[in-house]
Short mmCIF file of C-alpha atoms in Angstrom, two decimals:
data_model
loop_
_atom_site.label_atom_id
_atom_site.label_comp_id
_atom_site.label_asym_id
_atom_site.label_seq_id
_atom_site.Cartn_x
_atom_site.Cartn_y
_atom_site.Cartn_z
CA MET A 1 6.24 13.49 -14.51
CA TYR A 2 2.86 15.01 -15.34
CA SER A 3 0.55 17.10 -13.20
CA GLU A 4 -2.43 16.50 -15.52
CA PRO A 5 -3.45 13.04 -16.82
CA LEU A 6 -4.58 12.21 -20.31
CA GLU A 7 -8.36 12.27 -19.95
CA ASP A 8 -10.40 9.12 -20.67
CA ASP A 9 -7.28 6.98 -20.99
CA PHE A 10 -7.20 3.84 -18.86
CA LEU A 11 -3.43 3.69 -19.23
CA PHE A 12 -2.39 7.18 -18.15
CA ASN A 13 -5.17 8.12 -15.75
CA THR A 14 -3.00 6.88 -12.87
CA LEU A 15 -0.79 9.94 -13.35
CA ALA A 16 -3.46 12.14 -11.76
CA SER A 17 -1.87 12.06 -8.32
CA THR A 18 1.67 12.72 -9.50
CA HIS A 19 3.45 16.03 -9.48
CA ALA A 20 6.06 17.45 -11.80
CA SER A 21 9.55 16.33 -10.80
CA TYR A 22 13.03 16.14 -12.24
CA GLN A 23 15.08 12.98 -12.49
CA SER A 24 18.85 12.74 -12.56
CA LEU A 25 19.63 9.04 -12.63
CA PRO A 26 23.10 7.54 -13.16
CA MET A 27 23.88 5.89 -16.48
CA LEU A 28 24.26 2.12 -16.21
CA PRO A 29 27.65 0.91 -17.53
CA GLY A 30 25.97 -1.83 -19.57
CA MET A 31 23.80 0.72 -21.40
CA LEU A 32 26.79 2.87 -22.31
CA LYS A 33 28.82 -0.16 -23.40
CA HIS A 34 26.07 -1.25 -25.77
CA ALA A 35 25.82 2.27 -27.19
CA GLN A 36 29.56 2.33 -27.87
CA GLN A 37 29.23 -0.87 -29.89
CA VAL A 38 26.43 0.65 -31.97
CA PHE A 39 28.47 3.81 -32.57
CA GLN A 40 31.18 1.75 -34.29
CA GLU A 41 28.80 0.90 -37.14
CA LEU A 42 27.63 4.46 -37.81
CA VAL A 43 26.30 4.77 -41.39
CA ARG A 44 26.73 1.11 -42.36
CA GLY A 45 24.85 -0.14 -39.31
CA ARG A 46 21.24 -1.26 -39.47
CA ALA A 47 18.55 1.22 -38.44
CA ILE A 48 16.96 -1.48 -36.25
CA THR A 49 18.44 -4.79 -35.19
CA PRO A 50 16.51 -7.91 -36.30
CA ARG A 51 16.02 -8.98 -32.67
CA VAL A 52 14.35 -5.72 -31.67
CA GLU A 53 12.32 -5.53 -34.87
CA LYS A 54 10.99 -9.06 -34.36
CA LYS A 55 10.27 -8.53 -30.67
CA TYR A 56 8.21 -5.37 -31.16
CA LYS A 57 6.56 -6.28 -34.45
CA PRO A 58 3.44 -4.10 -34.85
CA PRO A 59 -0.02 -5.55 -35.44
CA PRO A 60 -1.83 -4.62 -38.68
CA SER A 61 -4.19 -2.38 -36.71
CA ASP A 62 -1.41 0.07 -35.84
CA PRO A 63 -1.31 3.48 -37.58
CA VAL A 64 0.21 3.63 -41.05
CA PHE A 65 3.24 5.71 -40.04
CA ILE A 66 4.28 2.91 -37.62
CA THR A 67 3.76 -0.08 -39.91
CA GLN A 68 5.16 1.19 -43.22
CA GLN A 69 6.95 3.99 -45.04
CA LEU A 70 4.61 6.81 -46.01
CA PRO A 71 3.85 7.28 -49.73
CA PRO A 72 4.59 10.71 -51.23
CA ASP A 73 1.98 12.98 -52.77
CA PRO A 74 1.09 12.41 -56.47
CA VAL A 75 1.14 16.14 -57.24
CA VAL A 76 4.65 16.62 -55.85
CA VAL A 77 5.88 13.36 -57.40
CA GLY A 78 4.44 14.34 -60.77
CA ALA A 79 6.17 17.72 -60.67
CA ALA A 80 9.50 16.12 -59.76
CA ARG A 81 9.21 13.49 -62.51
CA LYS A 82 8.24 16.10 -65.09
CA ARG A 83 11.11 18.37 -64.14
CA ALA A 84 13.63 15.52 -64.40
CA ASN A 85 11.93 14.06 -67.50
CA SER A 86 11.74 10.73 -65.67
CA GLN A 87 9.34 7.87 -66.34
CA SER A 88 10.05 5.88 -63.16
CA SER A 89 7.34 4.17 -61.14
CA ALA A 90 5.24 5.93 -58.53
CA ASP A 91 6.99 4.23 -55.60
CA ALA A 92 10.50 5.12 -56.85
CA PRO A 93 12.67 7.60 -54.89
CA PRO A 94 13.17 11.22 -56.04
CA PRO A 95 14.84 11.53 -59.46
CA ASP A 96 17.93 13.60 -58.56
CA LYS A 97 20.85 12.15 -56.60
CA GLU A 98 20.92 14.55 -53.63
CA SER A 99 17.18 14.24 -53.04
CA ARG A 100 17.48 10.45 -53.00
CA LYS A 101 20.04 10.76 -50.20
CA PHE A 102 17.68 12.94 -48.17
CA ASP A 103 14.78 10.57 -48.78
CA ALA A 104 16.82 7.53 -47.72
CA ALA A 105 17.92 9.31 -44.53
CA GLY A 106 14.33 10.28 -43.78
CA LYS A 107 13.15 6.68 -44.18
CA ARG A 108 15.88 5.50 -41.84
CA VAL A 109 14.84 8.01 -39.17
CA ALA A 110 11.18 7.07 -39.68
CA SER A 111 11.93 3.38 -39.08
CA GLN A 112 13.78 4.17 -35.87
CA ALA A 113 11.01 6.48 -34.66
CA ALA A 114 8.31 3.88 -35.34
CA ASN A 115 10.26 1.24 -33.44
CA GLN A 116 10.85 3.61 -30.55
CA TRP A 117 7.11 4.27 -30.49
CA ARG A 118 6.33 0.54 -30.24
CA ILE A 119 8.86 0.08 -27.42
CA ALA A 120 7.35 3.02 -25.49
CA ASN A 121 3.89 1.53 -25.95
CA SER A 122 5.09 -1.85 -24.65
CA GLN A 123 6.71 -0.22 -21.62
CA ALA A 124 3.52 1.69 -20.82
CA LEU A 125 1.36 -1.44 -21.03
CA LEU A 126 3.66 -3.43 -18.76
CA ALA A 127 3.85 -0.57 -16.26
CA ARG A 128 0.07 -0.27 -16.25
CA TYR A 129 -0.25 -4.00 -15.60
CA ASP A 130 2.21 -3.65 -12.73
CA GLN A 131 0.12 -0.78 -11.37
CA ALA A 132 -3.01 -2.95 -11.42
CA HIS A 133 -1.06 -5.73 -9.70
CA TRP A 134 -0.12 -3.47 -6.79
CA ASP A 135 -3.70 -2.21 -6.54
CA GLU A 136 -4.88 -5.79 -5.99
CA MET A 137 -2.22 -6.26 -3.34
CA SER A 138 -3.79 -3.41 -1.34
CA ASP A 139 -6.91 -5.53 -0.84
CA ILE A 140 -4.90 -8.56 0.25
CA ILE A 141 -3.11 -6.58 2.96
CA GLN A 142 -6.28 -6.48 5.05
CA GLN A 143 -6.12 -10.27 5.36
CA LEU A 144 -2.61 -10.26 6.83
CA PRO A 145 -1.90 -10.19 10.56
CA LYS A 146 -1.95 -6.65 11.90
CA LYS A 147 1.72 -6.63 12.78
CA TYR A 148 2.58 -7.14 9.06
CA GLN A 149 -0.02 -4.81 7.52
CA LYS A 150 1.92 -1.58 8.01
CA ARG A 151 5.09 -2.88 6.40
CA ALA A 152 3.15 -4.55 3.59
CA GLN A 153 1.32 -1.28 2.89
CA GLN A 154 4.65 0.54 2.61
CA VAL A 155 5.89 -2.02 0.08
CA VAL A 156 2.69 -1.68 -1.98
CA GLU A 157 2.85 2.12 -1.98
CA GLU A 158 6.47 2.03 -3.06
CA GLY A 159 5.63 -0.38 -5.89
CA GLN A 160 2.75 1.83 -6.99
CA ALA A 161 5.03 4.87 -7.08
CA ILE A 162 7.62 3.02 -9.17
CA SER A 163 5.08 1.70 -11.70
CA ASN A 164 3.51 5.15 -11.89
CA ASN A 165 6.94 6.58 -12.64
CA GLN A 166 7.45 3.98 -15.35
CA ILE A 167 4.20 5.02 -17.04
CA GLY A 168 5.38 8.62 -17.06
CA SER A 169 8.73 7.59 -18.56
CA ALA A 170 6.90 5.62 -21.27
CA LEU A 171 4.84 8.69 -22.10
CA ASP A 172 8.03 10.77 -22.33
CA SER A 173 9.50 8.16 -24.67
CA ALA A 174 6.38 8.21 -26.83
CA ASP A 175 6.54 12.01 -26.98
CA THR A 176 10.16 11.84 -28.13
CA ALA A 177 9.24 9.20 -30.73
CA ALA A 178 6.45 11.40 -32.09
CA ARG A 179 8.85 14.32 -32.47
CA THR A 180 11.31 12.02 -34.23
CA VAL A 181 8.52 11.13 -36.67
CA ASN A 182 8.12 14.86 -37.33
CA THR A 183 11.83 15.06 -38.14
CA ALA A 184 11.60 12.11 -40.54
CA VAL A 185 8.57 13.59 -42.31
CA THR A 186 10.31 16.96 -42.65
CA ILE A 187 13.43 15.36 -44.17
CA ARG A 188 11.44 13.35 -46.71
CA ARG A 189 9.22 16.30 -47.61
CA HIS A 190 12.31 18.41 -48.21
CA ALA A 191 13.73 15.69 -50.46
CA TRP A 192 10.67 15.66 -52.72
CA LEU A 193 10.03 19.41 -52.69
CA ARG A 194 13.58 20.27 -53.75
CA SER A 195 13.05 17.99 -56.78
CA SER A 196 9.63 19.42 -57.63
CA GLY A 197 10.82 22.79 -58.89
CA PHE A 198 8.11 24.64 -56.96
CA LYS A 199 8.81 28.21 -55.95
CA PRO A 200 10.58 28.64 -52.56
CA GLU A 201 7.51 30.20 -50.94
CA ILE A 202 5.36 27.21 -51.98
CA GLN A 203 7.96 24.74 -50.72
CA GLN A 204 8.18 26.47 -47.34
CA ALA A 205 4.41 26.59 -46.93
CA VAL A 206 3.99 22.91 -47.80
CA LEU A 207 6.94 21.89 -45.62
CA ASN A 208 5.30 23.35 -42.49
CA MET A 209 1.84 21.81 -43.00
CA PRO A 210 0.58 19.39 -40.30
CA PHE A 211 1.17 15.67 -40.68
CA ASN A 212 -2.04 13.61 -41.09
CA GLN A 213 -0.42 10.23 -40.14
CA GLN A 214 -1.52 8.63 -43.43
CA GLN A 215 0.55 10.27 -46.19
CA LEU A 216 3.81 12.13 -46.48
CA PHE A 217 1.96 15.27 -47.57
CA GLY A 218 -1.79 14.68 -47.41
CA PRO A 219 -4.89 15.98 -49.25
CA GLN A 220 -4.61 19.47 -47.78
CA VAL A 221 -1.24 19.81 -49.49
CA ASP A 222 -2.82 19.26 -52.93
CA THR A 223 -5.36 21.99 -52.24
CA ALA A 224 -2.71 24.39 -50.98
CA ILE A 225 -0.39 23.78 -53.94
CA GLU A 226 -3.17 24.29 -56.48
CA LYS A 227 -4.30 27.49 -54.75
CA MET A 228 -0.77 28.93 -54.57
CA LYS A 229 -0.10 28.00 -58.21
CA LYS A 230 -3.34 29.72 -59.28
CA ASP A 231 -2.45 32.81 -57.25
CA THR A 232 0.99 32.89 -58.87
CA ASP A 233 -0.43 32.46 -62.38
CA THR A 234 -3.03 35.17 -61.72
CA ALA A 235 -0.35 37.58 -60.51
CA LYS A 236 1.75 36.90 -63.60
CA ALA A 237 -1.25 37.40 -65.90
CA MET A 238 -2.20 40.68 -64.23
CA GLY A 239 1.38 41.90 -64.45
CA ALA A 240 1.57 41.06 -68.16
CA LEU A 241 -1.79 42.76 -68.81
CA TYR A 242 -0.75 45.93 -66.97
CA SER A 243 2.56 46.02 -68.82
CA SER A 244 0.89 45.65 -72.25
CA GLN A 245 -1.69 48.37 -71.58
CA TYR A 246 0.75 51.02 -70.43
CA ARG A 247 3.76 50.16 -72.55
CA GLY A 248 5.04 53.33 -74.32
CA THR A 249 2.73 55.74 -72.42
CA PHE A 250 5.43 57.25 -70.27
CA ARG A 251 8.36 58.92 -72.02
CA LYS A 252 11.46 60.54 -70.71
CA PRO A 253 11.10 64.36 -70.64
CA GLN A 254 13.22 66.13 -73.25
CA PHE A 255 14.35 69.73 -72.74
CA ARG A 256 14.67 71.88 -75.85
CA GLY A 257 16.69 75.03 -76.37
CA GLY A 258 13.70 77.34 -75.92
CA PHE A 259 13.20 76.15 -72.35
CA ARG A 260 16.82 76.38 -71.30
CA GLN A 261 17.53 79.35 -69.08
CA GLN A 262 20.37 81.56 -70.31
CA PRO A 263 22.85 82.91 -67.77
CA SER A 264 22.12 86.42 -66.61
CA GLU A 265 24.30 89.22 -67.95
CA ALA A 266 24.99 90.43 -64.45
CA PHE A 267 26.92 87.25 -63.71
CA THR A 268 28.99 86.99 -66.90
CA SER A 269 32.78 87.29 -66.77
CA GLN A 270 32.68 90.46 -68.91
CA ALA A 271 30.39 92.27 -66.49
CA ILE A 272 32.54 91.58 -63.41
CA PRO A 273 35.54 93.97 -63.25
CA THR A 274 38.80 92.33 -62.30
CA TYR A 275 41.59 93.84 -60.21
CA GLN A 276 43.83 94.15 -63.27
CA SER A 277 41.26 96.11 -65.29
CA GLN A 278 40.69 98.57 -62.46
CA TYR A 279 44.45 99.11 -62.06
CA GLN A 280 44.86 99.91 -65.74
CA ARG A 281 42.11 102.43 -65.57
CA GLY A 282 43.73 104.13 -62.64
CA GLY A 283 41.10 103.10 -60.22
CA VAL A 284 43.75 102.03 -57.69
#
C-alpha cells in the first residue's frame, strides 16, 4: 500500500489514510491452472487473447503507446537502411535478420504491457466506484435502528478497507505495466540501433534516453545523435590536422661513432694481471 496519495487525483486520493503493508496471499488453484495452460503455448501462443483484447479495447483518447505500436525515429531508420543498402518502406522492420527478431519481441512485450495497463485502469475505476458506494452507505446507516447501526458500520468500514486495498493493487499493477513498457521500448531501441551502425558510445547514450510516450526515440534523440556525430567528426578532423602538421618533425635519435664512449684502459683485459701471469713472473 501507499503512505502518500497521488495529489489532485480523484481516483487515488482515498489512499491517504492507508499505511505501508505487506501482503502474502495464497495462490488460487484456478489462477495457476490457467497459467499452466498458457505456458503450453510458449512462443507460438498469442500475446493477448481475443477475448481480453476485445473486453479492454482502448478508446482513441488513450496515449499512443497504449493504442498502437510506436514508430521508430527517421534518423535511426535512415542510418540502418543506408548501412544495409535497403529501399524498404518507412514502417518496415529493421533490415538485418537478428534485429528483426528483437523488434518483433519488443512489439510483443509492448502489446502485453499496454493490455496490462488497460486492465489495471479498469480495476482502479471499479474499485473507486466501490469506494464511493460504501461512502454512501455510511449516510444510510444513520437511518437504521440503533441496534443495527454498530454492525452496519463495521460492514461498511470493512468494505471501504477492501476497496481501498483494491485501488492500491491496481496502482501496483499499473506501475508494473509501465516498467514493462520500458522493457519493450529498450528492446526495440536496441534492435534499431544495432542496425544503424552508430558507434557504441552513441548507441548507449541513445538507449538510455527517457521515453516521451509518443515515439520510440523522440525528438531529443535526433538532437543528441547530431551533436554526438558532430563531436566525433570534429575530433577526427582535429586529429588529422595535428597529424599532418607534425608529421616528420620528430626523428629517432642516431648515435654516431664520435659520441660513443670507449672503454677505459684501466678496465681492459690486458691491464688486469691474471694469476697465471703473476706465477710466471715469480710473483707467487
